[in-house]
Coordinates of C-alpha atoms in Angstrom, one line a residue:
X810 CA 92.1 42.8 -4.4
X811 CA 92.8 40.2 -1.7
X812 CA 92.6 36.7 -2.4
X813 CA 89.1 36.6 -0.3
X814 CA 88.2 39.0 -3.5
X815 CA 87.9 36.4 -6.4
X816 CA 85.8 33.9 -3.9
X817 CA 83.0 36.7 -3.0
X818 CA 83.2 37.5 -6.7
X819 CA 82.4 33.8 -7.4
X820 CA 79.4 34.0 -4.0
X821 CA 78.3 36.5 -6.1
X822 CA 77.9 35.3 -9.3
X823 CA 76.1 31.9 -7.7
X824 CA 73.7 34.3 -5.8
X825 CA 72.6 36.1 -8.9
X826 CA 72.0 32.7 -10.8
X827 CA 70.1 32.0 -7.9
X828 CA 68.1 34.6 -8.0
X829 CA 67.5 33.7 -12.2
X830 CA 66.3 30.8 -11.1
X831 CA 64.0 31.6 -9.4
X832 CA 62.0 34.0 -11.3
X833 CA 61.1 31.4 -13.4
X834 CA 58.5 30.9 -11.3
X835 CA 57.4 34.4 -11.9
X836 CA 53.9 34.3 -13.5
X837 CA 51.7 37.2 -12.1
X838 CA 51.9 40.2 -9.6
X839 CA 51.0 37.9 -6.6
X840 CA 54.0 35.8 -7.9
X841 CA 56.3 38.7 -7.9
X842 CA 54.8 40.2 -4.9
X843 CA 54.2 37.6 -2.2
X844 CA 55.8 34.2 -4.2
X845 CA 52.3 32.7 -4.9
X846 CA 52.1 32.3 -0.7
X847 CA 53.9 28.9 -0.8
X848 CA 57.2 29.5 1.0
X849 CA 58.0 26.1 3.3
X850 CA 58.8 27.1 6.9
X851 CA 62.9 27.2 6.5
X852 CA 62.4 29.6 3.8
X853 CA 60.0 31.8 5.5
X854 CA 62.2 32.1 8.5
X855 CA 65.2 32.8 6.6
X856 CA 63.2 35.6 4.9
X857 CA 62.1 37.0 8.3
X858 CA 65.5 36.4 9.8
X859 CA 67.2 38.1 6.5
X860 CA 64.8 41.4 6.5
X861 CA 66.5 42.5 9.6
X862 CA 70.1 41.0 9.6
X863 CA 72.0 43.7 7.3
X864 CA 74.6 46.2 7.6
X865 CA 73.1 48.2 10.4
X866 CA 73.6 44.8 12.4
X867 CA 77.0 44.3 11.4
X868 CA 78.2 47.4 10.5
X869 CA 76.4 49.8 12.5
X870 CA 75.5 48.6 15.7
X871 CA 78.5 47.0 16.0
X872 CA 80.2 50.5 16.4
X873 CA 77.4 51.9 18.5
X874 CA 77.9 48.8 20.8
X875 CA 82.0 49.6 21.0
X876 CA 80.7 53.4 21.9
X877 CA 78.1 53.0 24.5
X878 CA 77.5 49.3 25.4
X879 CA 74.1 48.2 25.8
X880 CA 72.0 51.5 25.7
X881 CA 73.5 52.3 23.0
X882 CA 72.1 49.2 20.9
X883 CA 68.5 48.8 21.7
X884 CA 66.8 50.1 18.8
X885 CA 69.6 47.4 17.0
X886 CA 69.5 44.4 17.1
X887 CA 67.2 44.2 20.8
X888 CA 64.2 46.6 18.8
X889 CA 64.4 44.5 15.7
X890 CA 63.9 41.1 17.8
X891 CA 60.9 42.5 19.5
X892 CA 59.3 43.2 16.4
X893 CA 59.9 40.2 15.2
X894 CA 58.1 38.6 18.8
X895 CA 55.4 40.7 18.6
X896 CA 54.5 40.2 14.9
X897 CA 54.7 36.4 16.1
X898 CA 52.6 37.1 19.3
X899 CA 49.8 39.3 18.0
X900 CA 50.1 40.0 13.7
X901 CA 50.9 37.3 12.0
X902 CA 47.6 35.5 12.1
X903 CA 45.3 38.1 12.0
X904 CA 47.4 39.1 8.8
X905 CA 47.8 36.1 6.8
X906 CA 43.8 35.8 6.9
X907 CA 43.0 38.9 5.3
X908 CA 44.1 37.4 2.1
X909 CA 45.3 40.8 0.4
X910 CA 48.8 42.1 -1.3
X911 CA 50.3 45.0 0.5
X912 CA 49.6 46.5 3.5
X913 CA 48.3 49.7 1.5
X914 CA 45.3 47.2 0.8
X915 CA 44.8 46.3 4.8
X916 CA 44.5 50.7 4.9
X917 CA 41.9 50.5 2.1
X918 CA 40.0 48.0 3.1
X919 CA 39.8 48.9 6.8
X920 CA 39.5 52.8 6.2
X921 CA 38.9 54.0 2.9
X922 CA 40.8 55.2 -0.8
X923 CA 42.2 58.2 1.0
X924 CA 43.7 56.3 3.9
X925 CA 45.5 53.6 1.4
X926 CA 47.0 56.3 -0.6
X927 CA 48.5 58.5 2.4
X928 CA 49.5 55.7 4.2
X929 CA 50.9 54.4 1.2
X930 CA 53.0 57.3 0.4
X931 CA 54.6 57.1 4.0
X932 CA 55.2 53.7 3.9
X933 CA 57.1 54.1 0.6
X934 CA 59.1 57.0 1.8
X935 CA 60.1 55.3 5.2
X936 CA 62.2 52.7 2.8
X937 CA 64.2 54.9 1.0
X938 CA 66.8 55.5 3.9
X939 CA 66.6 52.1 5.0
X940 CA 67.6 50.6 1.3
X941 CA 70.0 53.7 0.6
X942 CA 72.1 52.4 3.8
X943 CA 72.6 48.8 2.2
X944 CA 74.0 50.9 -0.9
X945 CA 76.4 52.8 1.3
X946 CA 77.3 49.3 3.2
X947 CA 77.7 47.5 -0.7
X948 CA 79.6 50.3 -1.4
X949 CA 82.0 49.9 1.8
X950 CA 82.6 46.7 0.9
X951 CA 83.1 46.8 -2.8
X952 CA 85.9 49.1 -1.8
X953 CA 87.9 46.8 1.1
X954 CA 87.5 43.8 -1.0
X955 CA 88.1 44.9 -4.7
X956 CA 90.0 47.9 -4.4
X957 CA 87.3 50.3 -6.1
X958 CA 86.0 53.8 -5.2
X959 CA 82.7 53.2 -2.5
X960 CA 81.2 55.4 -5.3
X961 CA 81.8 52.5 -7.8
X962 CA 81.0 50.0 -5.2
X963 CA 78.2 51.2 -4.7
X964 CA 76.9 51.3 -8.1
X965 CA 77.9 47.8 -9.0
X966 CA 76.3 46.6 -5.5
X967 CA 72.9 48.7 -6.5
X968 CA 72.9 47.0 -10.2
X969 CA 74.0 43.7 -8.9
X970 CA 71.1 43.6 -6.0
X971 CA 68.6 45.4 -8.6
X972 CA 68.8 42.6 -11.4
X973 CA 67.7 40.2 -9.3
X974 CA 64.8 41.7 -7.1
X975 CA 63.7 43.2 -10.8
X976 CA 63.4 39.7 -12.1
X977 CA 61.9 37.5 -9.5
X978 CA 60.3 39.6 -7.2
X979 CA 59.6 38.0 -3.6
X980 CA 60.3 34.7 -5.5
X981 CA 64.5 35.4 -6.0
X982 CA 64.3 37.5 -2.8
X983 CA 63.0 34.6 -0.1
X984 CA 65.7 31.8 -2.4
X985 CA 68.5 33.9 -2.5
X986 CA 67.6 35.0 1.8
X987 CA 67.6 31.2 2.4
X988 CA 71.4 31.1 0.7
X989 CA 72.3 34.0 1.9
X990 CA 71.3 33.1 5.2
X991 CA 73.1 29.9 6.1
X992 CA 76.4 32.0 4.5
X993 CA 75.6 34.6 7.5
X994 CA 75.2 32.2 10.1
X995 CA 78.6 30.2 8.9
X996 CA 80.4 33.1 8.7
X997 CA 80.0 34.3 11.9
X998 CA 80.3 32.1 14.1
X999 CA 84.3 31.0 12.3
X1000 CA 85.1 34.4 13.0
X1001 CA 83.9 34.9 16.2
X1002 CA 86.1 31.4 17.6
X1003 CA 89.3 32.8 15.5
X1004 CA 89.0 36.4 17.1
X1005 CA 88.3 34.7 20.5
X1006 CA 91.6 32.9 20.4
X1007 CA 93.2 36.5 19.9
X1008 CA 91.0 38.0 22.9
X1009 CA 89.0 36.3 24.9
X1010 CA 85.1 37.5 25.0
X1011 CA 85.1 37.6 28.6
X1012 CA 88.4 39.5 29.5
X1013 CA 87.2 42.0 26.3
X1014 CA 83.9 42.3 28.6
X1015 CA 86.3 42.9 31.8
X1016 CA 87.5 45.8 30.6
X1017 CA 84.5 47.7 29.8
X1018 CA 83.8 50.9 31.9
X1019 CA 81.4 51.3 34.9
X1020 CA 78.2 50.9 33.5
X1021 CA 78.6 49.6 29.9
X1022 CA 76.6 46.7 30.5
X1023 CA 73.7 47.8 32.0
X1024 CA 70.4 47.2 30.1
X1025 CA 68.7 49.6 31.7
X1026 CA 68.7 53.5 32.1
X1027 CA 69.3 55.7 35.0
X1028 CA 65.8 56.4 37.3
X1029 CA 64.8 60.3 35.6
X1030 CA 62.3 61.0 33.3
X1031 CA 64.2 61.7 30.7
X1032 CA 66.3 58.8 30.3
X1033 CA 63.5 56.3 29.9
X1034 CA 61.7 58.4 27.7
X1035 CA 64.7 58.2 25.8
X1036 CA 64.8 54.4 26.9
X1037 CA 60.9 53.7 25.5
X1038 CA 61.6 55.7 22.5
X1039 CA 64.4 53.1 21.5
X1040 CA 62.4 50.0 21.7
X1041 CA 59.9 52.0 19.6
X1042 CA 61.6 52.8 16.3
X1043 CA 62.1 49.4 15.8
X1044 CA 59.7 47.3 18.1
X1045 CA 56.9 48.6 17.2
X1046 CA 57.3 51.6 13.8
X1047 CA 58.5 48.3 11.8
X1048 CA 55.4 45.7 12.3
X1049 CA 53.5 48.0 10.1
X1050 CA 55.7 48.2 7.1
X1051 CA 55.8 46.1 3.8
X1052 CA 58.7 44.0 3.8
X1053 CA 57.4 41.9 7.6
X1054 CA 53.9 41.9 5.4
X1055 CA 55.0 40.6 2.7
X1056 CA 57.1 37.7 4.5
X1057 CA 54.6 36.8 6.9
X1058 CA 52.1 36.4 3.7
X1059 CA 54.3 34.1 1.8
X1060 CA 54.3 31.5 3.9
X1061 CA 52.3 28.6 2.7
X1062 CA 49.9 28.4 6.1
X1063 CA 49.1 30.7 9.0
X1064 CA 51.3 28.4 11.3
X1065 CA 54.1 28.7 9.1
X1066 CA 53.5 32.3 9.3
X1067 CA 53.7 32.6 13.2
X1068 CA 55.9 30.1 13.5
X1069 CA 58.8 32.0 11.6
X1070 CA 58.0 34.7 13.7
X1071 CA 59.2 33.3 16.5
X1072 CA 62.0 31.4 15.1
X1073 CA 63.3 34.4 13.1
X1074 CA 63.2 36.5 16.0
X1075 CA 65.6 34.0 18.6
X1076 CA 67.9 33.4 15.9
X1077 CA 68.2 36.9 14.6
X1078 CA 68.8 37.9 18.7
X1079 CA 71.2 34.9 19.3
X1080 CA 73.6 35.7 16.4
X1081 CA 73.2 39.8 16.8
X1082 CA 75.2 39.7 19.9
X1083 CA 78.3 38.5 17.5
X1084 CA 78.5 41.5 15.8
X1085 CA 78.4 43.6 18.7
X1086 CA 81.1 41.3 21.0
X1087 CA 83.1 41.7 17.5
X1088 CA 83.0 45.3 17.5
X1089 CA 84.1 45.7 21.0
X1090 CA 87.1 43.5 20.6
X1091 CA 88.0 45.5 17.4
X1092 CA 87.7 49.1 19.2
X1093 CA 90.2 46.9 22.2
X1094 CA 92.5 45.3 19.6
X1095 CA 92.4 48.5 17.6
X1096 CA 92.8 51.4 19.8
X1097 CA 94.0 53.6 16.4
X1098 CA 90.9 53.2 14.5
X1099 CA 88.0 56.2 15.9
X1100 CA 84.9 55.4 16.6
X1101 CA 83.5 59.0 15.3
X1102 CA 85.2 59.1 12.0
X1103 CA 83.5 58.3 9.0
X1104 CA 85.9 54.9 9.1
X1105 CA 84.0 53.6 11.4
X1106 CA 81.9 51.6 9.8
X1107 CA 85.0 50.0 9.0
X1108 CA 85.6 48.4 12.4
X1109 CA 85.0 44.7 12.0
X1110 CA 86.0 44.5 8.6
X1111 CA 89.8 45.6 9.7
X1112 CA 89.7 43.1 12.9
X1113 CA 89.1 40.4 10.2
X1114 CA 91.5 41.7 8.0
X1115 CA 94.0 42.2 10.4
X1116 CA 93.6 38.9 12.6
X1117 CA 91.7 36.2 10.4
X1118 CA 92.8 33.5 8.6
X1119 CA 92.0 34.2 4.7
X1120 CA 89.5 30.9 4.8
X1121 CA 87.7 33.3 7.3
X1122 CA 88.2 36.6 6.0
X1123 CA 86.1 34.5 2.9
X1124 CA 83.8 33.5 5.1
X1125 CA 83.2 36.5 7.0
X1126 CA 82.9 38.8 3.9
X1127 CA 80.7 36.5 2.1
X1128 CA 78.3 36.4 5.1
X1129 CA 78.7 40.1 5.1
X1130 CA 77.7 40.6 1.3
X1131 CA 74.8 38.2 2.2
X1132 CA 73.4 40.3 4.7
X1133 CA 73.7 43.1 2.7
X1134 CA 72.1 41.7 0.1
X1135 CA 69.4 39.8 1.6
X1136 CA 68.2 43.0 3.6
X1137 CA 68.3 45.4 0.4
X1138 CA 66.0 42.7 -2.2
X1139 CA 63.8 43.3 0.6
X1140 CA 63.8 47.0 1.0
X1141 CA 63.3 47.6 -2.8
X1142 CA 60.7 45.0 -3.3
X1143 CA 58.5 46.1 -0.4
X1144 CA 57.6 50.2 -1.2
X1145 CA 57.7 48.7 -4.9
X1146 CA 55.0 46.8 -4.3
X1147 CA 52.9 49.8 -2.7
X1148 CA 54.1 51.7 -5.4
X1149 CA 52.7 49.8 -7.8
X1150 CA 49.7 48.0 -6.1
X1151 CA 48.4 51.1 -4.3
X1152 CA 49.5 54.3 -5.9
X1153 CA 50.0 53.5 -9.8
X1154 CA 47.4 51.0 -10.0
X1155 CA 44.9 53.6 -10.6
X1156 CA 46.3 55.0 -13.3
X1157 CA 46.5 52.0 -15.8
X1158 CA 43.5 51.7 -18.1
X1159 CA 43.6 47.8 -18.4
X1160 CA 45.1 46.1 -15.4
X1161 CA 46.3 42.4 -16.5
X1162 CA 48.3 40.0 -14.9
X1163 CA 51.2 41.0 -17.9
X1164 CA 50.4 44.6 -17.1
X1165 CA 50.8 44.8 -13.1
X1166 CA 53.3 42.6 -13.7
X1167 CA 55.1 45.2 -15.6
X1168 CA 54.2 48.2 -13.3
X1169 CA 56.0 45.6 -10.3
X1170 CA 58.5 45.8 -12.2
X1171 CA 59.4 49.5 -12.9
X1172 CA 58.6 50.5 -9.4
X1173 CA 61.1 48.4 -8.3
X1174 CA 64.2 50.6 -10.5
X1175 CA 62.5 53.6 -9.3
X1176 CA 62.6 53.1 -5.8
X1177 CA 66.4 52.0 -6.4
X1178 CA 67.2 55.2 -8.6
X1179 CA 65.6 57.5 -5.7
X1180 CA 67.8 55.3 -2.8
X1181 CA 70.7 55.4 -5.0
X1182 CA 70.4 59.2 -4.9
X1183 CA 69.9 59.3 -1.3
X1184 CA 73.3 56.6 -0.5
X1185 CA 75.4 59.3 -2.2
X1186 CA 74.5 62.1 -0.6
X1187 CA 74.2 60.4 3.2
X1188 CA 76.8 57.8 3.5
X1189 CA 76.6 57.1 7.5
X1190 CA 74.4 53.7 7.5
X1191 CA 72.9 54.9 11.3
X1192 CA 71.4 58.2 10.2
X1193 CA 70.3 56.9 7.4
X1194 CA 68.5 53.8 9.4
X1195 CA 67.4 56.0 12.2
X1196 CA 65.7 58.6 9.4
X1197 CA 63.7 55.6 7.9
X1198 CA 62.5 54.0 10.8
X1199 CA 61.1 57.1 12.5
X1200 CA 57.8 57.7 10.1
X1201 CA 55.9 54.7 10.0
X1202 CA 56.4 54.8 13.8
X1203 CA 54.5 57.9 14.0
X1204 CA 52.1 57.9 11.6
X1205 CA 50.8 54.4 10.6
X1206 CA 51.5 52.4 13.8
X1207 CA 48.7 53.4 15.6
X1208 CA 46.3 53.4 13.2
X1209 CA 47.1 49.8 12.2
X1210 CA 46.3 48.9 15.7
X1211 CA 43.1 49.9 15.6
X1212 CA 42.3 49.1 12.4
X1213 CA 42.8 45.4 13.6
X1214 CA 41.8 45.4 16.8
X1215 CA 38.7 47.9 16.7
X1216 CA 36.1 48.7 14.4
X1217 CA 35.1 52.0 15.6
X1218 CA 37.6 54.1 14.1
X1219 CA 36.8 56.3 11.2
X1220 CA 39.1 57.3 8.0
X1221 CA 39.2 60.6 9.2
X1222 CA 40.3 59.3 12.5
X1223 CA 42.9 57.1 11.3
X1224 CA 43.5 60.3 9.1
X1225 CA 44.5 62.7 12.3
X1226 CA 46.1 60.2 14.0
X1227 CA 48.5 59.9 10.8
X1228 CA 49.1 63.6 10.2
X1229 CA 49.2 64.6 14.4
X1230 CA 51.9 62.2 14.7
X1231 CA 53.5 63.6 11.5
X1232 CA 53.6 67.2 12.8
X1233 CA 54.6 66.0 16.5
X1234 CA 57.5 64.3 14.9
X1235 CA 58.5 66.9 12.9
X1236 CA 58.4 69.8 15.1
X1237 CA 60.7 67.9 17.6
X1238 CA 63.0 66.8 15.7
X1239 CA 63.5 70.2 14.5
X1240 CA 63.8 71.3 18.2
X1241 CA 67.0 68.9 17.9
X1242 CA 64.5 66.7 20.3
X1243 CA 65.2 63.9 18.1
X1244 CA 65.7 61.2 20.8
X1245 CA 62.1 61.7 22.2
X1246 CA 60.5 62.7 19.0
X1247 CA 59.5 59.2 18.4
X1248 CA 58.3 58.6 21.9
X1249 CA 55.9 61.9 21.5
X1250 CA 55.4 61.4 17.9
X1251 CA 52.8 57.9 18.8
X1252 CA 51.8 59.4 21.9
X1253 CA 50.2 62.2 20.1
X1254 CA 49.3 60.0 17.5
X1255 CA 47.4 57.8 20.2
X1256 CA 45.7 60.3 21.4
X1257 CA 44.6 62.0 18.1
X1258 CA 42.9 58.6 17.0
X1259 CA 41.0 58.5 20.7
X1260 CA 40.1 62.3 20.2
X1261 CA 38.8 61.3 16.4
X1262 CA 36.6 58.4 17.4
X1263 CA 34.4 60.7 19.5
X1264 CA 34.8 63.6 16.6
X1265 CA 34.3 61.4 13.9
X1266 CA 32.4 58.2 14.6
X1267 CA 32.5 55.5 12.2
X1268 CA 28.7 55.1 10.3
X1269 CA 27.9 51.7 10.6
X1270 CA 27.5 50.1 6.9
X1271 CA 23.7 49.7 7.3
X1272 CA 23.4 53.7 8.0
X1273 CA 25.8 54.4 5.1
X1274 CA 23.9 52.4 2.7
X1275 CA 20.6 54.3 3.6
X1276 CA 21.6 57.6 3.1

């Protein structure tokens, strides 16, 4: 263990207490769940900012960047800034009014029991990648900074993140983001000047091949389907999922709601680009190290390793660890809370405060256990990003859209727009399709829910009440 090691043990230990702390304020489910919706505006952003800054940023599309330049990176961080616009631009407000817990309630109360359920399950399901990849990133960097196995790391990073999402809830998640945030932003930006004074940015840049730059694809068919299909996974299958939800309905107003929106999404933007100017310069100043071998992941790491000062290599690796961190409380509390709210509900014969409180609670260790299981069988953070962000795209986009924006579509529309995307997706992806899966996926999801409305038309209350 490097000297760095005993300094991000101590980060560590101040980030847990944090996170003690602050489920003190813990009272009920909407405590645990949405942190009584009183979160300041600095706190808000920083939760916003911290649900997307993690180690697919840092670790992943950092290597992807090194591979393919731009192209190769919109989905990362370019997809998760225009969700982040978007939710600003058109959700946010229209969300924060509806006054309800998880988004499995906006599915019930829009379309019906059915709808909440099935919707719910996908939602739940679409996490379990995305919070299994901050294990396999924990574990990455348990091993370069204490000398363990990435099995072990792993462990101790899912126990360590665990304890304190278990206890506090949204409360220790959005305190400890709001730490862990200012670490990240610190961090990076000291290790971006030092590695600059090694290479320069620009001459790293004048070096790249013909076409590494470019933002946007060649003129066939093909290559902006691909192109579109990019933006989507990100841009637009993450606005319907828990964690944005539950962040934009913690905020203490609607303005503060929109307003981190925006913020979160130009800072989260602004400081991506580090991590992918980083991970060019490492694949330049460290030609030996592959960019398709499992060490990849390992790419900025070694440049700091091998060309920081150790003040730095503290710095960076604590911002690392708080990216980590921040993004996985996130992912476990947010299908917990579905878990719980939407699908176990039901099945409790007395539902108190002290008893939903409870059921928050144990959703969130199974959701961990199930990830857990997942990090050790799939250990590349990409595939296991890419594999959650796909469903939600495909099956509860769509109908979300509607359900906001129109009050003519059924639950058995929103129902084979849902399952149509499902299949689409499925069948494609199969086909080894899986770059335009997503693309055809919504498309056929879109046009199931159109084809529903005229099969199934919604009854007006007044006509349902009659009969």
């Amino acid at each position: 263990m490097g000297s760095y090691g005993i300094y991000v043990f101590l980060y560590l230990i101040i980030t847990v207490l944090i996170g003690i702390i602050a489920a003190r304020r813990v009272k009920n489910a909407k405590d645990f769940i949405l942190a009584g919706r009183s979160l300041p505006l600095p706190i808000s952003t920083a939760a916003l900012f911290a649900t997307w800054f993690g180690s697919e940023t840092i670790l992943g599309s950092s290597v992807e960047f090194a591979k393919g330049g731009f192209l190769a990176v919109i989905q990362d961080p370019f997809g998760g800034a225009l969700c982040l616009l978007l939710l600003g631009i058109f959700f946010a407000k229209s969300l924060y009014r509806m006054q309800i817990l998880t988004f499995g309630d906006f599915y019930r109360d829009r379309y019906g029991k059915k709808m909440e359920f099935i919707a719910g399950i996908c939602l739940i399901f679409s996490y379990f990648g995305w919070v299994a990849a901050q294990f396999v990133a924990l574990g990455i960097m348990m091993q370069i900074i204490f000398g363990v196995s990435q099995v072990v790391g792993l462990s101790v990073g899912a126990v360590l993140v665990v304890f304190y999402t278990y206890l506090g809830g949204m409360w220790s998640v959005s305190l400890t983001d709001f730490f862990q945030s200012i670490s990240i932003l610190v961090g990076l930006v000291f290790v971006f000047f030092q590695i600059n004074e090694v290479k320069s940015v620009w001459a790293s840049l004048q070096e790249t091949p013909p076409g590494f730059l470019n933002f946007f694809p060649e003129a066939s068919y093909d290559a902006w389907v691909k192109y579109l299909a990019a933006w989507m996974v990100v841009g637009l299958g993450s606005l319907p999922q828990q964690d944005i939800f539950q962040r934009v309905m913690s905020a203490k107003s609607e303005k503060v709601a929109v307003l981190a929106s925006y913020l979160s999404a130009i800072i989260y933007l602004s400081f991506a680009m580090i991590p992918l100017l980083l991970g060019l310069l490492a694949h330049q100043l460290l030609p030996e190290l592959s960019l398709h071998s499992e060490d990849s992941q390992l790419l900025i790491p070694r440049l700091v390793l091998h060309f920081a000062s150790p003040l730095v290599q503290v710095l960076f690796f604590s911002a690392l660890i708080s990216a980590i961190l921040s993004t996985a409380s996130g992912a476990i509390l947010a299908p917990s809370s579905i878990l719980s709210e939407n699908i176990l509900k039901y099945f409790l014969k007395t539902k108190t405060d002290k008893s939903l409180l409870k059921l928050s609670r144990v959703s969130v260790l199974v959701v961990a256990i199930i990830s857990y299981a997942l990090a050790v069988g799939k250990p590349s953070i990409y595939a296991l990003v890419e594999d959650s962000s796909g469903l939600s795209l495909v099956s509860i986009f769509i109908p979300m859209v509607f359900g906001l924006w129109s009050q003519k579509a059924s639950e058995q529309a929103a129902l084979l727009s849902l399952f149509t995307g499902i299949a689409t997706w499925v069948v494609l992806e199969a086909m080894d399709l899986e770059m335009t899966s997503h693309f055809y996926g919504t498309l056929t999801s879109l046009m199931a829910i159109l084809l529903g409305m005229k099969l199934f038309p919604k009854v007006p209350e007044t006509a349902a009440i009659t009969k």
